[in-house]
């Protein structure tokens, strides 16, 4: 009994030591990469589907031609069948003629045949059949072969066309299903990206509220003294240094300044900046020099369409500029109202009509 208790105790202790693995949530960069890969797969599948649809269209045209050929072939088959019946009728007339001539042995030989093939075989051994009758027998054989050849050819063509059509339809259904599945995956990734960005913003806001509870009083005092609001900034907040050299790195770096102030003419990510000063300061951290003017920044980098926008791209509006962060959102410095209405914040990329998109990296 003691031994049993000891075993149970050891088992319980061993079970308590089992550690459930914890997997890290995917980052925005990981989600963006997965989305880009899924979109690339969809583009490839769309190309394959387009090629399949072209094949189906081509096959439909071919089927139309074959249908016309089938109608013509059926007419020829009817003619061949008529010739077959006519040949048989002519042969009976030959037999009747031979009977009237009194050649009973030949008549008995031919009439004893059990089929047309048997008739042909027996006729070959009848030496006194007239040459005209032999010619008629040969014509019958050729007519029969023609009928069989036409029938087999028609059956084969129809079967091949139907098989090809069925295969293309199956391919179309399969590609459409795969594309639909991938598009659902992209939609889920978009939602995950939005959720991740929203979570990042909440973390930044929480950090700002916890670390700068007295900051509003300092700013208010500065305003009462007629200051510009640039003093008493957020330099003490912990900010991650820029890392990487792509658009996603730019977007991630820019998002950590969400909640900081808007200051007209400013270019400080911590103490206040306007829209073009914000984009200039962010890209300056990555060694890229941009002018402090949104109209001038429109000439930097290269133009891309909004449908091609990637994190880090600059999106321009009438007199305003922001940084695209993916998932249909931008981070930008907006007007002078208190955050979250103003300041550095995240908004929908289409909250205003888009003028153009420029890619710096």
Short mmCIF file of C-alpha atoms in Angstrom, two decimals:
data_model
loop_
_atom_site.label_atom_id
_atom_site.label_comp_id
_atom_site.label_asym_id
_atom_site.label_seq_id
_atom_site.Cartn_x
_atom_site.Cartn_y
_atom_site.Cartn_z
CA UNK A 1 0.00 0.00 0.00
CA UNK A 2 2.84 2.39 0.85
CA UNK A 3 4.46 1.52 -2.43
CA UNK A 4 1.23 2.38 -4.28
CA UNK A 5 0.93 5.73 -2.48
CA UNK A 6 4.54 6.50 -3.34
CA UNK A 7 3.92 5.76 -7.01
CA UNK A 8 0.80 7.98 -7.03
CA UNK A 9 2.71 10.81 -5.35
CA UNK A 10 5.51 10.62 -7.92
CA UNK A 11 2.97 10.62 -10.75
CA UNK A 12 1.22 13.69 -9.37
CA UNK A 13 4.54 15.53 -8.96
CA UNK A 14 5.56 14.61 -12.51
CA UNK A 15 2.23 15.85 -13.84
CA UNK A 16 2.66 19.12 -12.00
CA UNK A 17 6.01 19.64 -13.67
CA UNK A 18 4.52 19.46 -17.17
CA UNK A 19 4.78 22.90 -18.75
CA UNK A 20 2.33 23.95 -21.43
CA UNK A 21 4.24 25.70 -24.25
CA UNK A 22 3.33 29.33 -24.85
CA UNK A 23 3.53 30.58 -28.41
CA UNK A 24 4.17 34.24 -29.12
CA UNK A 25 1.52 36.16 -31.00
CA UNK A 26 2.59 36.94 -34.59
CA UNK A 27 3.90 40.47 -35.08
CA UNK A 28 2.44 42.98 -37.54
CA UNK A 29 5.43 42.29 -39.81
CA UNK A 30 4.69 38.56 -39.73
CA UNK A 31 1.02 39.18 -40.50
CA UNK A 32 1.89 41.55 -43.35
CA UNK A 33 4.30 38.97 -44.79
CA UNK A 34 1.63 36.27 -44.58
CA UNK A 35 -0.87 38.57 -46.24
CA UNK A 36 1.58 39.44 -49.04
CA UNK A 37 2.27 35.74 -49.61
CA UNK A 38 -1.46 34.95 -49.71
CA UNK A 39 -2.10 37.83 -52.14
CA UNK A 40 0.73 36.54 -54.36
CA UNK A 41 -0.88 33.09 -54.36
CA UNK A 42 -4.24 34.62 -55.26
CA UNK A 43 -2.66 36.50 -58.18
CA UNK A 44 -1.12 33.27 -59.44
CA UNK A 45 -4.41 31.40 -59.04
CA UNK A 46 -6.28 34.20 -60.81
CA UNK A 47 -3.87 33.88 -63.75
CA UNK A 48 -4.46 30.13 -63.85
CA UNK A 49 -8.22 30.66 -63.67
CA UNK A 50 -8.06 33.18 -66.53
CA UNK A 51 -6.12 30.67 -68.63
CA UNK A 52 -8.71 27.98 -67.82
CA UNK A 53 -11.59 30.27 -68.76
CA UNK A 54 -9.85 30.99 -72.06
CA UNK A 55 -9.57 27.25 -72.68
CA UNK A 56 -13.27 26.82 -71.87
CA UNK A 57 -14.17 29.61 -74.30
CA UNK A 58 -12.00 28.02 -76.98
CA UNK A 59 -13.58 24.63 -76.30
CA UNK A 60 -17.07 26.09 -76.61
CA UNK A 61 -16.17 27.43 -80.04
CA UNK A 62 -14.73 24.03 -80.95
CA UNK A 63 -17.87 22.31 -79.67
CA UNK A 64 -19.97 24.56 -81.89
CA UNK A 65 -17.93 23.52 -84.92
CA UNK A 66 -18.14 19.87 -83.90
CA UNK A 67 -21.90 20.14 -83.44
CA UNK A 68 -22.23 21.37 -86.99
CA UNK A 69 -19.97 18.52 -88.11
CA UNK A 70 -22.11 16.05 -86.15
CA UNK A 71 -25.24 17.25 -87.93
CA UNK A 72 -23.51 16.75 -91.26
CA UNK A 73 -22.19 13.34 -90.21
CA UNK A 74 -25.67 12.24 -89.14
CA UNK A 75 -26.94 13.16 -92.59
CA UNK A 76 -24.15 11.07 -94.11
CA UNK A 77 -25.00 8.21 -91.76
CA UNK A 78 -28.60 8.34 -92.88
CA UNK A 79 -27.46 8.28 -96.50
CA UNK A 80 -25.14 5.36 -95.80
CA UNK A 81 -27.96 3.47 -94.06
CA UNK A 82 -30.19 4.12 -97.05
CA UNK A 83 -27.47 2.77 -99.37
CA UNK A 84 -27.18 -0.30 -97.15
CA UNK A 85 -30.89 -0.97 -97.42
CA UNK A 86 -30.80 -0.34 -101.16
CA UNK A 87 -27.93 -2.76 -101.61
CA UNK A 88 -29.84 -5.40 -99.71
CA UNK A 89 -32.92 -4.79 -101.85
CA UNK A 90 -30.84 -5.06 -105.03
CA UNK A 91 -29.33 -8.32 -103.84
CA UNK A 92 -32.80 -9.79 -103.28
CA UNK A 93 -33.71 -8.79 -106.81
CA UNK A 94 -30.60 -10.59 -108.07
CA UNK A 95 -31.62 -13.70 -106.16
CA UNK A 96 -35.14 -13.49 -107.55
CA UNK A 97 -33.74 -13.19 -111.05
CA UNK A 98 -31.52 -16.22 -110.54
CA UNK A 99 -34.49 -18.20 -109.27
CA UNK A 100 -36.55 -17.30 -112.30
CA UNK A 101 -33.67 -18.44 -114.48
CA UNK A 102 -33.93 -21.83 -112.82
CA UNK A 103 -30.59 -21.94 -111.02
CA UNK A 104 -32.11 -23.52 -107.93
CA UNK A 105 -28.87 -24.75 -106.34
CA UNK A 106 -27.48 -21.25 -106.20
CA UNK A 107 -30.74 -19.92 -104.77
CA UNK A 108 -30.76 -22.58 -102.09
CA UNK A 109 -27.16 -21.79 -101.18
CA UNK A 110 -27.74 -18.08 -100.85
CA UNK A 111 -31.08 -18.34 -99.08
CA UNK A 112 -29.62 -20.70 -96.49
CA UNK A 113 -27.31 -17.93 -95.24
CA UNK A 114 -28.02 -16.89 -91.65
CA UNK A 115 -26.60 -13.36 -91.89
CA UNK A 116 -25.28 -10.88 -94.36
CA UNK A 117 -21.69 -11.88 -93.55
CA UNK A 118 -22.59 -15.50 -94.10
CA UNK A 119 -24.25 -14.47 -97.34
CA UNK A 120 -21.05 -12.76 -98.47
CA UNK A 121 -18.92 -15.75 -97.54
CA UNK A 122 -21.16 -18.23 -99.35
CA UNK A 123 -21.46 -15.99 -102.37
CA UNK A 124 -17.68 -16.04 -102.76
CA UNK A 125 -17.82 -19.79 -103.23
CA UNK A 126 -20.63 -19.73 -105.76
CA UNK A 127 -18.89 -19.89 -109.07
CA UNK A 128 -21.85 -19.18 -111.29
CA UNK A 129 -22.90 -15.85 -109.64
CA UNK A 130 -22.95 -13.15 -112.25
CA UNK A 131 -20.19 -10.55 -112.15
CA UNK A 132 -22.75 -7.84 -111.59
CA UNK A 133 -23.94 -9.61 -108.47
CA UNK A 134 -20.37 -9.82 -107.17
CA UNK A 135 -19.96 -6.12 -107.75
CA UNK A 136 -23.11 -5.45 -105.76
CA UNK A 137 -21.83 -7.61 -102.89
CA UNK A 138 -18.55 -5.69 -102.83
CA UNK A 139 -20.43 -2.38 -102.79
CA UNK A 140 -22.49 -3.62 -99.86
CA UNK A 141 -19.34 -4.50 -97.91
CA UNK A 142 -17.83 -1.05 -98.58
CA UNK A 143 -21.06 0.68 -97.64
CA UNK A 144 -21.24 -1.25 -94.39
CA UNK A 145 -17.61 -0.38 -93.56
CA UNK A 146 -18.31 3.27 -94.31
CA UNK A 147 -21.27 3.28 -91.94
CA UNK A 148 -19.24 1.64 -89.15
CA UNK A 149 -16.28 4.02 -89.64
CA UNK A 150 -18.48 7.11 -89.53
CA UNK A 151 -20.28 5.87 -86.43
CA UNK A 152 -17.06 5.06 -84.55
CA UNK A 153 -15.50 8.39 -85.52
CA UNK A 154 -18.56 10.29 -84.31
CA UNK A 155 -18.71 8.42 -80.99
CA UNK A 156 -14.98 9.03 -80.35
CA UNK A 157 -15.17 12.76 -81.10
CA UNK A 158 -18.19 13.25 -78.84
CA UNK A 159 -16.59 11.27 -76.01
CA UNK A 160 -13.31 13.22 -76.25
CA UNK A 161 -15.08 16.59 -76.24
CA UNK A 162 -17.21 15.66 -73.25
CA UNK A 163 -14.18 14.44 -71.28
CA UNK A 164 -12.26 17.60 -72.06
CA UNK A 165 -15.20 19.78 -71.09
CA UNK A 166 -15.70 17.92 -67.79
CA UNK A 167 -11.99 18.24 -66.93
CA UNK A 168 -11.98 22.00 -67.58
CA UNK A 169 -15.12 22.52 -65.53
CA UNK A 170 -13.57 20.61 -62.62
CA UNK A 171 -10.42 22.72 -62.90
CA UNK A 172 -12.52 25.91 -62.91
CA UNK A 173 -14.44 24.84 -59.80
CA UNK A 174 -11.22 23.85 -58.00
CA UNK A 175 -9.45 27.14 -58.79
CA UNK A 176 -12.50 29.21 -57.82
CA UNK A 177 -12.76 27.35 -54.52
CA UNK A 178 -9.05 27.83 -53.77
CA UNK A 179 -9.21 31.54 -54.62
CA UNK A 180 -12.26 31.99 -52.37
CA UNK A 181 -10.41 30.24 -49.53
CA UNK A 182 -7.32 32.42 -50.00
CA UNK A 183 -9.43 35.58 -50.10
CA UNK A 184 -11.02 34.56 -46.81
CA UNK A 185 -7.53 34.02 -45.40
CA UNK A 186 -6.50 37.52 -46.56
CA UNK A 187 -9.61 39.02 -44.93
CA UNK A 188 -8.72 37.26 -41.66
CA UNK A 189 -5.13 38.54 -41.89
CA UNK A 190 -6.42 42.07 -42.49
CA UNK A 191 -8.52 41.80 -39.34
CA UNK A 192 -5.57 40.41 -37.38
CA UNK A 193 -3.41 43.32 -38.57
CA UNK A 194 -6.06 45.82 -37.52
CA UNK A 195 -6.36 44.14 -34.11
CA UNK A 196 -2.58 44.14 -33.66
CA UNK A 197 -2.32 47.82 -34.58
CA UNK A 198 -5.19 48.70 -32.25
CA UNK A 199 -3.49 46.77 -29.44
CA UNK A 200 -0.23 48.63 -30.10
CA UNK A 201 -2.03 51.96 -29.92
CA UNK A 202 -3.71 50.98 -26.63
CA UNK A 203 -0.35 49.98 -25.17
CA UNK A 204 1.16 53.32 -26.22
CA UNK A 205 -1.76 55.22 -24.74
CA UNK A 206 -1.57 53.26 -21.48
CA UNK A 207 2.18 53.88 -21.26
CA UNK A 208 1.64 57.59 -21.89
CA UNK A 209 -1.04 57.87 -19.23
CA UNK A 210 1.03 55.94 -16.65
CA UNK A 211 4.28 57.79 -17.30
CA UNK A 212 3.02 61.33 -17.88
CA UNK A 213 0.08 61.97 -15.54
CA UNK A 214 1.48 65.40 -14.68
CA UNK A 215 2.38 66.29 -18.23
CA UNK A 216 -0.96 67.98 -18.94
CA UNK A 217 -0.39 70.38 -16.01
CA UNK A 218 3.06 71.27 -17.33
CA UNK A 219 1.67 71.87 -20.82
CA UNK A 220 -1.19 73.95 -19.43
CA UNK A 221 1.25 76.10 -17.47
CA UNK A 222 3.32 76.67 -20.56
CA UNK A 223 0.27 77.71 -22.52
CA UNK A 224 -0.81 80.20 -19.92
CA UNK A 225 2.63 81.84 -20.14
CA UNK A 226 2.22 82.11 -23.91
CA UNK A 227 4.54 79.26 -24.77
CA UNK A 228 4.34 77.31 -28.01
CA UNK A 229 3.70 73.98 -26.29
CA UNK A 230 7.08 72.56 -27.34
CA UNK A 231 8.45 72.59 -23.79
CA UNK A 232 7.85 69.79 -21.33
CA UNK A 233 7.65 67.06 -24.02
CA UNK A 234 7.83 63.28 -23.85
CA UNK A 235 11.60 62.83 -24.09
CA UNK A 236 11.56 60.69 -20.94
CA UNK A 237 9.31 58.04 -22.48
CA UNK A 238 11.15 54.88 -23.58
CA UNK A 239 11.24 54.71 -27.38
CA UNK A 240 12.73 51.85 -29.37
CA UNK A 241 15.48 52.94 -31.77
CA UNK A 242 14.90 52.41 -35.50
CA UNK A 243 15.79 48.92 -36.70
CA UNK A 244 15.70 47.46 -40.18
CA UNK A 245 15.64 49.27 -43.47
CA UNK A 246 12.24 48.60 -45.00
CA UNK A 247 8.81 50.17 -44.98
CA UNK A 248 7.48 47.94 -42.20
CA UNK A 249 10.35 49.05 -39.93
CA UNK A 250 9.45 52.69 -40.67
CA UNK A 251 5.76 52.07 -39.86
CA UNK A 252 6.55 50.27 -36.61
CA UNK A 253 8.97 52.99 -35.52
CA UNK A 254 6.44 55.75 -36.29
CA UNK A 255 3.59 54.08 -34.35
CA UNK A 256 5.40 54.30 -31.01
CA UNK A 257 4.98 58.10 -31.05
CA UNK A 258 1.17 57.89 -31.14
CA UNK A 259 -0.32 60.17 -28.48
CA UNK A 260 2.38 62.86 -28.71
CA UNK A 261 1.43 66.46 -29.51
CA UNK A 262 0.80 68.27 -32.75
CA UNK A 263 2.69 71.56 -33.13
CA UNK A 264 2.42 73.60 -36.29
CA UNK A 265 5.86 74.00 -37.84
CA UNK A 266 7.34 71.48 -35.40
CA UNK A 267 9.42 68.42 -36.25
CA UNK A 268 9.99 66.78 -32.86
CA UNK A 269 8.54 63.31 -32.51
CA UNK A 270 8.38 63.78 -28.74
CA UNK A 271 7.78 67.50 -28.15
CA UNK A 272 5.46 68.31 -31.05
CA UNK A 273 5.38 68.15 -34.83
CA UNK A 274 3.16 68.88 -37.80
CA UNK A 275 2.32 66.36 -40.55
CA UNK A 276 5.34 66.89 -42.83
CA UNK A 277 7.65 67.37 -39.83
CA UNK A 278 6.46 63.98 -38.55
CA UNK A 279 7.21 62.13 -41.79
CA UNK A 280 10.52 64.02 -42.13
CA UNK A 281 11.62 63.13 -38.58
CA UNK A 282 10.60 59.48 -38.89
CA UNK A 283 12.50 58.98 -42.14
CA UNK A 284 15.47 60.97 -40.81
CA UNK A 285 15.85 58.23 -38.17
CA UNK A 286 16.48 55.84 -41.08
CA UNK A 287 18.99 58.13 -42.78
CA UNK A 288 16.58 59.51 -45.39
CA UNK A 289 16.34 63.28 -45.81
CA UNK A 290 12.91 64.68 -46.66
CA UNK A 291 11.90 68.36 -46.98
CA UNK A 292 9.71 69.89 -44.26
CA UNK A 293 6.81 70.47 -46.64
CA UNK A 294 4.15 68.00 -47.74
CA UNK A 295 3.95 69.41 -51.29
CA UNK A 296 7.73 69.06 -51.66
CA UNK A 297 7.65 65.52 -50.24
CA UNK A 298 5.28 64.54 -53.08
CA UNK A 299 8.31 64.61 -55.38
CA UNK A 300 10.30 62.15 -53.25
CA UNK A 301 10.53 58.42 -53.89
CA UNK A 302 8.40 56.86 -56.63
CA UNK A 303 4.68 56.84 -57.26
CA UNK A 304 2.54 53.74 -56.56
CA UNK A 305 -1.21 53.24 -56.55
CA UNK A 306 -3.14 52.98 -53.29
CA UNK A 307 -4.02 49.35 -54.14
CA UNK A 308 -0.24 48.67 -54.14
CA UNK A 309 0.42 50.59 -50.91
CA UNK A 310 2.78 48.95 -48.41
CA UNK A 311 3.75 49.88 -44.85
CA UNK A 312 6.11 52.87 -44.88
CA UNK A 313 4.64 54.49 -48.00
CA UNK A 314 3.72 58.17 -47.77
CA UNK A 315 0.06 58.92 -48.48
CA UNK A 316 -0.76 62.48 -49.51
CA UNK A 317 -4.01 64.37 -49.23
CA UNK A 318 -4.81 67.99 -50.00
CA UNK A 319 -2.26 69.77 -47.78
CA UNK A 320 -1.57 66.76 -45.56
CA UNK A 321 0.64 63.64 -45.45
CA UNK A 322 0.75 60.47 -43.35
CA UNK A 323 2.62 57.15 -43.21
CA UNK A 324 0.81 54.00 -44.32
CA UNK A 325 1.08 51.21 -41.70
CA UNK A 326 -0.92 48.50 -43.47
CA UNK A 327 -4.42 47.20 -42.95
CA UNK A 328 -5.95 50.32 -44.51
CA UNK A 329 -4.56 52.66 -41.81
CA UNK A 330 -2.06 55.53 -41.52
CA UNK A 331 -0.16 57.12 -38.63
CA UNK A 332 0.07 60.91 -38.91
CA UNK A 333 0.29 64.20 -37.02
CA UNK A 334 -3.10 65.86 -37.25
CA UNK A 335 -4.27 69.39 -36.17
CA UNK A 336 -3.78 71.00 -32.78
CA UNK A 337 -6.73 69.56 -30.83
CA UNK A 338 -5.89 67.40 -27.79
CA UNK A 339 -5.24 63.71 -28.50
CA UNK A 340 -7.03 61.52 -29.60
CA UNK A 341 -8.75 64.08 -31.84
CA UNK A 342 -5.41 65.61 -32.70
CA UNK A 343 -1.72 64.92 -32.24
CA UNK A 344 0.10 61.88 -33.58
CA UNK A 345 -2.60 59.26 -34.14
CA UNK A 346 -3.77 56.37 -36.28
CA UNK A 347 -6.60 56.89 -38.77
CA UNK A 348 -8.17 55.17 -41.74
CA UNK A 349 -6.08 55.74 -44.84
CA UNK A 350 -9.22 56.72 -46.74
CA UNK A 351 -10.61 59.18 -44.17
CA UNK A 352 -9.99 61.83 -46.82
CA UNK A 353 -9.65 61.65 -50.63
CA UNK A 354 -6.17 60.38 -51.45
CA UNK A 355 -4.11 62.57 -53.76
CA UNK A 356 -1.16 60.25 -54.35
CA UNK A 357 1.08 57.59 -52.78
CA UNK A 358 4.90 57.68 -52.80
CA UNK A 359 7.27 54.87 -51.88
CA UNK A 360 10.54 55.99 -50.30
CA UNK A 361 12.09 52.52 -49.77
#
